[in-house]
Amino acid sequence: MLSLGRRGLWLGLAAAAAAAMAARLMGWWSPRADFRLFIPEELARYRGRPGDPGLYLALLGRVYDVSSGRRHYEPGAHYSGFAGRDASRAFVTGDYSEGGLVDDVSDLSFSEMLTLQSWLSFYEKNYEFIGRVTGRFYGEDGLPTPELTQAEAMITKGLEANKQELKEKQKFPPCNAEWSSTRGSRFWCSQRSGGVSRDWIGVPRKLFKPGAKEPHCVCVRTTGPPSDQTPDNPTHRNRGDLDHPNLEEYTGCPPLAVTCYVPL
């Protein structure tokens, strides 16, 4: 079917993009002959104050010259707390207090680490890389520490989790949903529900995920082979993914109805 081929192509591109991003990320940690090594006390002099030698900040131990964005980072500016230090944690938490402007990211989640990776990509693209700051992420020899290796692994796992989530969303796109004080909840499917474009509509079903407290509504393909069917098993019941064990019909809704109502 066209839907399977299109989905396969889309997922292949997503996987390639994730792999390319991961490869680029790995390259950021590799040794470079042109970097300068700072100790934290030296980096603290680069806050853009009168008489300071420059305006730098660090992210995951990497130092960038942000002079071209002075209006954002100079004294009194909204992000001035980032200047002259590595405040990696605050890029995710938004805590700009002295206690929050720190480089400890050891307890951040996969998704939070991906946010941090996005900021790293932003600085790599828009500002000049100057060097590295010794401490949590780089040793006195300028080489990565185990904490940087851990952060790198978290980002890589986050990319993999994102790829899996995209794959799952293509298989079971979220339903359209609305709620009314008179009719209750309405769930329905369309060719763009959940932001997923496809050449099938599907029918609403409850999807129960391991570890989730409540099911959520997804659109399920009703014809063709199951999405997880192996190539060596060509026989199927032409029911799409309707027989997936984690799915449940909505009570009172016809099995092949595109729209389901859940009364108050």
PDB file of C-alpha atoms in Angstrom:
ATOM      1  CA  MET A   1       0.000   0.000   0.000  1.00  0.00           C
ATOM      2  CA  LEU A   2       1.099   3.581  -0.578  1.00  0.00           C
ATOM      3  CA  SER A   3       0.628   4.381   3.089  1.00  0.00           C
ATOM      4  CA  LEU A   4       3.236   1.852   4.180  1.00  0.00           C
ATOM      5  CA  GLY A   5       5.727   3.001   1.573  1.00  0.00           C
ATOM      6  CA  ARG A   6       5.255   6.657   2.473  1.00  0.00           C
ATOM      7  CA  ARG A   7       5.547   5.940   6.170  1.00  0.00           C
ATOM      8  CA  GLY A   8       8.710   3.901   5.578  1.00  0.00           C
ATOM      9  CA  LEU A   9      10.276   6.725   3.594  1.00  0.00           C
ATOM     10  CA  TRP A  10       9.354   9.301   6.258  1.00  0.00           C
ATOM     11  CA  LEU A  11      10.777   7.180   9.049  1.00  0.00           C
ATOM     12  CA  GLY A  12      13.924   6.540   7.046  1.00  0.00           C
ATOM     13  CA  LEU A  13      14.471  10.272   6.656  1.00  0.00           C
ATOM     14  CA  ALA A  14      13.807  10.836  10.362  1.00  0.00           C
ATOM     15  CA  ALA A  15      16.315   8.127  11.286  1.00  0.00           C
ATOM     16  CA  ALA A  16      18.894   9.592   8.920  1.00  0.00           C
ATOM     17  CA  ALA A  17      18.391  13.065  10.388  1.00  0.00           C
ATOM     18  CA  ALA A  18      18.798  11.732  13.922  1.00  0.00           C
ATOM     19  CA  ALA A  19      21.939   9.848  12.931  1.00  0.00           C
ATOM     20  CA  ALA A  20      23.391  12.928  11.266  1.00  0.00           C
ATOM     21  CA  MET A  21      22.624  15.050  14.304  1.00  0.00           C
ATOM     22  CA  ALA A  22      24.228  12.482  16.581  1.00  0.00           C
ATOM     23  CA  ALA A  23      27.304  12.323  14.345  1.00  0.00           C
ATOM     24  CA  ARG A  24      27.606  16.107  14.399  1.00  0.00           C
ATOM     25  CA  LEU A  25      27.221  16.098  18.167  1.00  0.00           C
ATOM     26  CA  MET A  26      30.040  13.587  18.518  1.00  0.00           C
ATOM     27  CA  GLY A  27      32.213  15.821  16.384  1.00  0.00           C
ATOM     28  CA  TRP A  28      31.759  18.700  18.806  1.00  0.00           C
ATOM     29  CA  TRP A  29      33.600  16.748  21.507  1.00  0.00           C
ATOM     30  CA  SER A  30      36.557  15.790  19.303  1.00  0.00           C
ATOM     31  CA  PRO A  31      39.929  17.455  19.896  1.00  0.00           C
ATOM     32  CA  ARG A  32      40.699  20.705  18.072  1.00  0.00           C
ATOM     33  CA  ALA A  33      44.101  22.317  17.843  1.00  0.00           C
ATOM     34  CA  ASP A  34      42.803  25.884  17.900  1.00  0.00           C
ATOM     35  CA  PHE A  35      40.947  25.987  21.208  1.00  0.00           C
ATOM     36  CA  ARG A  36      41.910  27.906  24.314  1.00  0.00           C
ATOM     37  CA  LEU A  37      41.657  26.449  27.798  1.00  0.00           C
ATOM     38  CA  PHE A  38      40.131  28.539  30.606  1.00  0.00           C
ATOM     39  CA  ILE A  39      39.919  28.020  34.328  1.00  0.00           C
ATOM     40  CA  PRO A  40      36.573  29.189  35.805  1.00  0.00           C
ATOM     41  CA  GLU A  41      38.155  32.189  37.525  1.00  0.00           C
ATOM     42  CA  GLU A  42      39.606  33.385  34.227  1.00  0.00           C
ATOM     43  CA  LEU A  43      36.317  32.913  32.355  1.00  0.00           C
ATOM     44  CA  ALA A  44      34.570  35.005  35.042  1.00  0.00           C
ATOM     45  CA  ARG A  45      36.461  38.059  33.764  1.00  0.00           C
ATOM     46  CA  TYR A  46      34.600  37.868  30.441  1.00  0.00           C
ATOM     47  CA  ARG A  47      31.265  39.387  31.452  1.00  0.00           C
ATOM     48  CA  GLY A  48      31.268  42.415  29.185  1.00  0.00           C
ATOM     49  CA  ARG A  49      31.825  44.945  31.977  1.00  0.00           C
ATOM     50  CA  PRO A  50      33.938  48.067  31.437  1.00  0.00           C
ATOM     51  CA  GLY A  51      37.553  46.923  31.417  1.00  0.00           C
ATOM     52  CA  ASP A  52      36.688  43.238  30.843  1.00  0.00           C
ATOM     53  CA  PRO A  53      38.620  41.570  28.003  1.00  0.00           C
ATOM     54  CA  GLY A  54      35.455  40.298  26.312  1.00  0.00           C
ATOM     55  CA  LEU A  55      32.009  38.750  26.627  1.00  0.00           C
ATOM     56  CA  TYR A  56      31.998  34.952  26.770  1.00  0.00           C
ATOM     57  CA  LEU A  57      29.763  32.195  28.089  1.00  0.00           C
ATOM     58  CA  ALA A  58      30.108  28.426  28.313  1.00  0.00           C
ATOM     59  CA  LEU A  59      27.713  25.594  27.614  1.00  0.00           C
ATOM     60  CA  LEU A  60      28.605  21.996  28.491  1.00  0.00           C
ATOM     61  CA  GLY A  61      32.132  23.259  28.985  1.00  0.00           C
ATOM     62  CA  ARG A  62      32.436  24.852  25.539  1.00  0.00           C
ATOM     63  CA  VAL A  63      33.215  28.588  25.517  1.00  0.00           C
ATOM     64  CA  TYR A  64      31.650  30.967  22.981  1.00  0.00           C
ATOM     65  CA  ASP A  65      32.275  34.631  22.221  1.00  0.00           C
ATOM     66  CA  VAL A  66      28.809  36.232  22.426  1.00  0.00           C
ATOM     67  CA  SER A  67      29.983  39.814  21.862  1.00  0.00           C
ATOM     68  CA  SER A  68      27.850  40.065  18.728  1.00  0.00           C
ATOM     69  CA  GLY A  69      24.802  39.438  20.924  1.00  0.00           C
ATOM     70  CA  ARG A  70      25.923  41.921  23.556  1.00  0.00           C
ATOM     71  CA  ARG A  71      22.449  43.363  24.091  1.00  0.00           C
ATOM     72  CA  HIS A  72      21.317  39.966  25.406  1.00  0.00           C
ATOM     73  CA  TYR A  73      24.309  39.185  27.654  1.00  0.00           C
ATOM     74  CA  GLU A  74      25.919  42.434  28.818  1.00  0.00           C
ATOM     75  CA  PRO A  75      25.484  43.635  32.422  1.00  0.00           C
ATOM     76  CA  GLY A  76      21.838  44.474  33.085  1.00  0.00           C
ATOM     77  CA  ALA A  77      20.564  42.445  30.085  1.00  0.00           C
ATOM     78  CA  HIS A  78      18.075  39.613  30.526  1.00  0.00           C
ATOM     79  CA  TYR A  79      20.685  36.858  30.056  1.00  0.00           C
ATOM     80  CA  SER A  80      23.587  38.614  31.746  1.00  0.00           C
ATOM     81  CA  GLY A  81      23.778  35.842  34.345  1.00  0.00           C
ATOM     82  CA  PHE A  82      25.081  33.440  31.705  1.00  0.00           C
ATOM     83  CA  ALA A  83      28.115  35.600  30.913  1.00  0.00           C
ATOM     84  CA  GLY A  84      31.504  34.578  32.246  1.00  0.00           C
ATOM     85  CA  ARG A  85      30.454  31.110  33.399  1.00  0.00           C
ATOM     86  CA  ASP A  86      29.019  27.739  32.466  1.00  0.00           C
ATOM     87  CA  ALA A  87      25.344  27.872  33.468  1.00  0.00           C
ATOM     88  CA  SER A  88      24.215  24.884  31.386  1.00  0.00           C
ATOM     89  CA  ARG A  89      21.461  23.915  33.809  1.00  0.00           C
ATOM     90  CA  ALA A  90      19.693  27.284  33.573  1.00  0.00           C
ATOM     91  CA  PHE A  91      19.305  26.916  29.813  1.00  0.00           C
ATOM     92  CA  VAL A  92      16.752  24.203  30.603  1.00  0.00           C
ATOM     93  CA  THR A  93      15.298  25.185  33.973  1.00  0.00           C
ATOM     94  CA  GLY A  94      15.009  28.943  33.430  1.00  0.00           C
ATOM     95  CA  ASP A  95      16.284  29.482  36.975  1.00  0.00           C
ATOM     96  CA  TYR A  96      18.462  32.582  36.670  1.00  0.00           C
ATOM     97  CA  SER A  97      19.238  32.864  40.377  1.00  0.00           C
ATOM     98  CA  GLU A  98      22.809  32.348  41.523  1.00  0.00           C
ATOM     99  CA  GLY A  99      21.804  28.905  42.752  1.00  0.00           C
ATOM    100  CA  GLY A 100      20.351  28.039  39.356  1.00  0.00           C
ATOM    101  CA  LEU A 101      23.145  29.406  37.161  1.00  0.00           C
ATOM    102  CA  VAL A 102      25.285  26.275  37.496  1.00  0.00           C
ATOM    103  CA  ASP A 103      26.683  23.581  35.214  1.00  0.00           C
ATOM    104  CA  ASP A 104      25.248  20.502  36.975  1.00  0.00           C
ATOM    105  CA  VAL A 105      23.024  18.653  34.452  1.00  0.00           C
ATOM    106  CA  SER A 106      23.387  15.191  35.973  1.00  0.00           C
ATOM    107  CA  ASP A 107      19.705  14.846  36.935  1.00  0.00           C
ATOM    108  CA  LEU A 108      18.129  16.262  33.777  1.00  0.00           C
ATOM    109  CA  SER A 109      15.799  14.066  31.722  1.00  0.00           C
ATOM    110  CA  PHE A 110      16.368  12.896  28.150  1.00  0.00           C
ATOM    111  CA  SER A 111      14.007  15.577  26.812  1.00  0.00           C
ATOM    112  CA  GLU A 112      15.730  18.278  28.873  1.00  0.00           C
ATOM    113  CA  MET A 113      19.099  17.178  27.541  1.00  0.00           C
ATOM    114  CA  LEU A 114      17.726  17.462  24.007  1.00  0.00           C
ATOM    115  CA  THR A 115      16.719  21.030  24.817  1.00  0.00           C
ATOM    116  CA  LEU A 116      20.288  21.647  25.943  1.00  0.00           C
ATOM    117  CA  GLN A 117      21.572  20.079  22.732  1.00  0.00           C
ATOM    118  CA  SER A 118      19.376  22.494  20.756  1.00  0.00           C
ATOM    119  CA  TRP A 119      20.983  25.422  22.581  1.00  0.00           C
ATOM    120  CA  LEU A 120      24.414  23.982  21.851  1.00  0.00           C
ATOM    121  CA  SER A 121      23.511  23.780  18.170  1.00  0.00           C
ATOM    122  CA  PHE A 122      22.356  27.419  18.320  1.00  0.00           C
ATOM    123  CA  TYR A 123      25.669  28.640  19.741  1.00  0.00           C
ATOM    124  CA  GLU A 124      27.702  26.517  17.332  1.00  0.00           C
ATOM    125  CA  LYS A 125      25.831  28.127  14.454  1.00  0.00           C
ATOM    126  CA  ASN A 126      25.644  31.728  15.628  1.00  0.00           C
ATOM    127  CA  TYR A 127      28.727  32.410  17.769  1.00  0.00           C
ATOM    128  CA  GLU A 128      32.446  31.807  17.613  1.00  0.00           C
ATOM    129  CA  PHE A 129      33.807  28.831  19.517  1.00  0.00           C
ATOM    130  CA  ILE A 130      36.733  30.016  21.655  1.00  0.00           C
ATOM    131  CA  GLY A 131      37.760  27.087  23.809  1.00  0.00           C
ATOM    132  CA  ARG A 132      36.907  25.007  26.848  1.00  0.00           C
ATOM    133  CA  VAL A 133      36.570  25.665  30.540  1.00  0.00           C
ATOM    134  CA  THR A 134      38.094  23.201  32.950  1.00  0.00           C
ATOM    135  CA  GLY A 135      36.020  21.643  35.699  1.00  0.00           C
ATOM    136  CA  ARG A 136      32.905  19.523  35.318  1.00  0.00           C
ATOM    137  CA  PHE A 137      33.115  18.747  31.596  1.00  0.00           C
ATOM    138  CA  TYR A 138      36.800  19.103  30.717  1.00  0.00           C
ATOM    139  CA  GLY A 139      39.899  18.251  32.666  1.00  0.00           C
ATOM    140  CA  GLU A 140      43.035  20.329  33.063  1.00  0.00           C
ATOM    141  CA  ASP A 141      44.357  18.619  29.920  1.00  0.00           C
ATOM    142  CA  GLY A 142      41.337  19.853  27.944  1.00  0.00           C
ATOM    143  CA  LEU A 143      39.981  16.343  27.433  1.00  0.00           C
ATOM    144  CA  PRO A 144      36.361  15.316  28.140  1.00  0.00           C
ATOM    145  CA  THR A 145      35.504  14.124  31.647  1.00  0.00           C
ATOM    146  CA  PRO A 146      33.182  11.203  32.520  1.00  0.00           C
ATOM    147  CA  GLU A 147      30.427  13.769  33.206  1.00  0.00           C
ATOM    148  CA  LEU A 148      30.619  15.048  29.655  1.00  0.00           C
ATOM    149  CA  THR A 149      30.550  11.480  28.366  1.00  0.00           C
ATOM    150  CA  GLN A 150      27.421  10.892  30.460  1.00  0.00           C
ATOM    151  CA  ALA A 151      25.774  14.053  29.112  1.00  0.00           C
ATOM    152  CA  GLU A 152      26.643  13.013  25.566  1.00  0.00           C
ATOM    153  CA  ALA A 153      25.114   9.572  26.173  1.00  0.00           C
ATOM    154  CA  MET A 154      21.927  11.149  27.545  1.00  0.00           C
ATOM    155  CA  ILE A 155      21.574  13.292  24.425  1.00  0.00           C
ATOM    156  CA  THR A 156      22.132  10.287  22.160  1.00  0.00           C
ATOM    157  CA  LYS A 157      19.504   8.273  24.066  1.00  0.00           C
ATOM    158  CA  GLY A 158      17.139  11.227  23.844  1.00  0.00           C
ATOM    159  CA  LEU A 159      17.562  11.288  20.066  1.00  0.00           C
ATOM    160  CA  GLU A 160      16.779   7.576  19.947  1.00  0.00           C
ATOM    161  CA  ALA A 161      13.712   8.041  22.157  1.00  0.00           C
ATOM    162  CA  ASN A 162      12.524  10.858  19.881  1.00  0.00           C
ATOM    163  CA  LYS A 163      12.946   8.639  16.850  1.00  0.00           C
ATOM    164  CA  GLN A 164      10.900   5.894  18.501  1.00  0.00           C
ATOM    165  CA  GLU A 165       8.205   8.384  19.507  1.00  0.00           C
ATOM    166  CA  LEU A 166       7.952   9.658  15.931  1.00  0.00           C
ATOM    167  CA  LYS A 167       7.644   6.090  14.695  1.00  0.00           C
ATOM    168  CA  GLU A 168       4.869   5.377  17.199  1.00  0.00           C
ATOM    169  CA  LYS A 169       3.062   8.592  16.261  1.00  0.00           C
ATOM    170  CA  GLN A 170       3.093   7.595  12.596  1.00  0.00           C
ATOM    171  CA  LYS A 171       1.606   4.226  13.498  1.00  0.00           C
ATOM    172  CA  PHE A 172      -0.996   5.605  15.929  1.00  0.00           C
ATOM    173  CA  PRO A 173      -1.576   9.339  15.248  1.00  0.00           C
ATOM    174  CA  PRO A 174      -3.419  11.206  18.029  1.00  0.00           C
ATOM    175  CA  CYS A 175      -7.133  11.841  17.492  1.00  0.00           C
ATOM    176  CA  ASN A 176      -8.718  15.222  17.073  1.00  0.00           C
ATOM    177  CA  ALA A 177     -10.570  16.038  20.284  1.00  0.00           C
ATOM    178  CA  GLU A 178     -13.001  18.558  21.704  1.00  0.00           C
ATOM    179  CA  TRP A 179     -15.101  18.837  24.846  1.00  0.00           C
ATOM    180  CA  SER A 180     -18.560  20.306  25.338  1.00  0.00           C
ATOM    181  CA  SER A 181     -20.391  20.923  28.611  1.00  0.00           C
ATOM    182  CA  THR A 182     -23.552  19.572  26.991  1.00  0.00           C
ATOM    183  CA  ARG A 183     -22.276  16.595  24.971  1.00  0.00           C
ATOM    184  CA  GLY A 184     -19.064  15.591  26.723  1.00  0.00           C
ATOM    185  CA  SER A 185     -15.982  14.565  24.743  1.00  0.00           C
ATOM    186  CA  ARG A 186     -15.806  14.040  21.013  1.00  0.00           C
ATOM    187  CA  PHE A 187     -12.935  12.181  19.343  1.00  0.00           C
ATOM    188  CA  TRP A 188     -12.522  11.913  15.577  1.00  0.00           C
ATOM    189  CA  CYS A 189      -9.958  11.065  12.954  1.00  0.00           C
ATOM    190  CA  SER A 190      -8.915  12.798   9.763  1.00  0.00           C
ATOM    191  CA  GLN A 191      -5.995  12.596   7.350  1.00  0.00           C
ATOM    192  CA  ARG A 192      -4.120  15.196   9.428  1.00  0.00           C
ATOM    193  CA  SER A 193      -5.171  14.399  12.992  1.00  0.00           C
ATOM    194  CA  GLY A 194      -2.359  14.721  15.497  1.00  0.00           C
ATOM    195  CA  GLY A 195      -0.372  16.724  12.953  1.00  0.00           C
ATOM    196  CA  VAL A 196       0.398  13.518  11.033  1.00  0.00           C
ATOM    197  CA  SER A 197      -0.366  13.674   7.306  1.00  0.00           C
ATOM    198  CA  ARG A 198      -1.285  10.336   5.747  1.00  0.00           C
ATOM    199  CA  ASP A 199      -3.437   8.757   3.033  1.00  0.00           C
ATOM    200  CA  TRP A 200      -5.749   6.969   5.476  1.00  0.00           C
ATOM    201  CA  ILE A 201      -8.191   8.284   8.073  1.00  0.00           C
ATOM    202  CA  GLY A 202      -8.557   5.565  10.697  1.00  0.00           C
ATOM    203  CA  VAL A 203     -10.932   5.114  13.599  1.00  0.00           C
ATOM    204  CA  PRO A 204     -10.633   6.274  17.236  1.00  0.00           C
ATOM    205  CA  ARG A 205      -9.357   3.808  19.809  1.00  0.00           C
ATOM    206  CA  LYS A 206      -8.011   3.985  23.365  1.00  0.00           C
ATOM    207  CA  LEU A 207      -4.293   3.231  23.444  1.00  0.00           C
ATOM    208  CA  PHE A 208      -2.897   1.897  26.711  1.00  0.00           C
ATOM    209  CA  LYS A 209       0.844   2.465  27.104  1.00  0.00           C
ATOM    210  CA  PRO A 210       2.948   0.626  29.697  1.00  0.00           C
ATOM    211  CA  GLY A 211       3.489   2.873  32.703  1.00  0.00           C
ATOM    212  CA  ALA A 212       0.850   5.423  31.656  1.00  0.00           C
ATOM    213  CA  LYS A 213      -1.975   6.057  34.130  1.00  0.00           C
ATOM    214  CA  GLU A 214      -4.608   6.840  31.509  1.00  0.00           C
ATOM    215  CA  PRO A 215      -5.107   5.768  27.885  1.00  0.00           C
ATOM    216  CA  HIS A 216      -5.184   8.361  25.142  1.00  0.00           C
ATOM    217  CA  CYS A 217      -7.115   8.470  21.879  1.00  0.00           C
ATOM    218  CA  VAL A 218      -5.321   7.432  18.703  1.00  0.00           C
ATOM    219  CA  CYS A 219      -6.415   6.871  15.117  1.00  0.00           C
ATOM    220  CA  VAL A 220      -6.005   3.301  13.927  1.00  0.00           C
ATOM    221  CA  ARG A 221      -5.645   2.050  10.381  1.00  0.00           C
ATOM    222  CA  THR A 222      -8.464  -0.380   9.504  1.00  0.00           C
ATOM    223  CA  THR A 223      -7.215  -2.115   6.331  1.00  0.00           C
ATOM    224  CA  GLY A 224      -4.104  -3.838   5.069  1.00  0.00           C
ATOM    225  CA  PRO A 225      -1.489  -5.743   7.078  1.00  0.00           C
ATOM    226  CA  PRO A 226      -0.538  -4.814  10.672  1.00  0.00           C
ATOM    227  CA  SER A 227       2.282  -2.263  10.912  1.00  0.00           C
ATOM    228  CA  ASP A 228       4.492  -4.676  12.830  1.00  0.00           C
ATOM    229  CA  GLN A 229       3.958  -7.657  10.524  1.00  0.00           C
ATOM    230  CA  THR A 230       7.190  -9.347   9.534  1.00  0.00           C
ATOM    231  CA  PRO A 231       7.983  -9.877   5.825  1.00  0.00           C
ATOM    232  CA  ASP A 232       8.042 -13.676   6.293  1.00  0.00           C
ATOM    233  CA  ASN A 233       4.375 -13.675   7.358  1.00  0.00           C
ATOM    234  CA  PRO A 234       2.428 -12.342   4.358  1.00  0.00           C
ATOM    235  CA  THR A 235      -0.981 -13.580   5.513  1.00  0.00           C
ATOM    236  CA  HIS A 236      -3.234 -11.212   7.450  1.00  0.00           C
ATOM    237  CA  ARG A 237      -6.884 -10.422   8.085  1.00  0.00           C
ATOM    238  CA  ASN A 238      -6.887  -7.078   6.222  1.00  0.00           C
ATOM    239  CA  ARG A 239      -7.699  -5.241   9.465  1.00  0.00           C
ATOM    240  CA  GLY A 240      -4.748  -2.898   9.657  1.00  0.00           C
ATOM    241  CA  ASP A 241      -3.763  -2.358  13.304  1.00  0.00           C
ATOM    242  CA  LEU A 242      -7.225  -2.973  14.799  1.00  0.00           C
ATOM    243  CA  ASP A 243      -6.080  -6.164  16.513  1.00  0.00           C
ATOM    244  CA  HIS A 244      -3.188  -4.549  18.402  1.00  0.00           C
ATOM    245  CA  PRO A 245      -3.363  -5.833  22.014  1.00  0.00           C
ATOM    246  CA  ASN A 246      -2.969  -2.383  23.610  1.00  0.00           C
ATOM    247  CA  LEU A 247      -6.060  -0.952  21.904  1.00  0.00           C
ATOM    248  CA  GLU A 248      -9.618  -0.789  23.208  1.00  0.00           C
ATOM    249  CA  GLU A 249     -12.844   0.390  21.578  1.00  0.00           C
ATOM    250  CA  TYR A 250     -14.853   3.287  23.013  1.00  0.00           C
ATOM    251  CA  THR A 251     -18.013   2.070  24.695  1.00  0.00           C
ATOM    252  CA  GLY A 252     -21.105   2.785  22.613  1.00  0.00           C
ATOM    253  CA  CYS A 253     -19.118   3.775  19.533  1.00  0.00           C
ATOM    254  CA  PRO A 254     -19.581   1.696  16.343  1.00  0.00           C
ATOM    255  CA  PRO A 255     -16.335  -0.248  15.649  1.00  0.00           C
ATOM    256  CA  LEU A 256     -15.644   1.492  12.322  1.00  0.00           C
ATOM    257  CA  ALA A 257     -17.007   4.944  13.143  1.00  0.00           C
ATOM    258  CA  VAL A 258     -14.676   7.843  12.331  1.00  0.00           C
ATOM    259  CA  THR A 259     -16.154   9.897  15.200  1.00  0.00           C
ATOM    260  CA  CYS A 260     -16.861   8.761  18.766  1.00  0.00           C
ATOM    261  CA  TYR A 261     -18.693  10.572  21.562  1.00  0.00           C
ATOM    262  CA  VAL A 262     -17.977   9.971  25.242  1.00  0.00           C
ATOM    263  CA  PRO A 263     -20.976  11.416  27.140  1.00  0.00           C
ATOM    264  CA  LEU A 264     -20.711  13.211  30.480  1.00  0.00           C
TER     265      LEU A 264
END
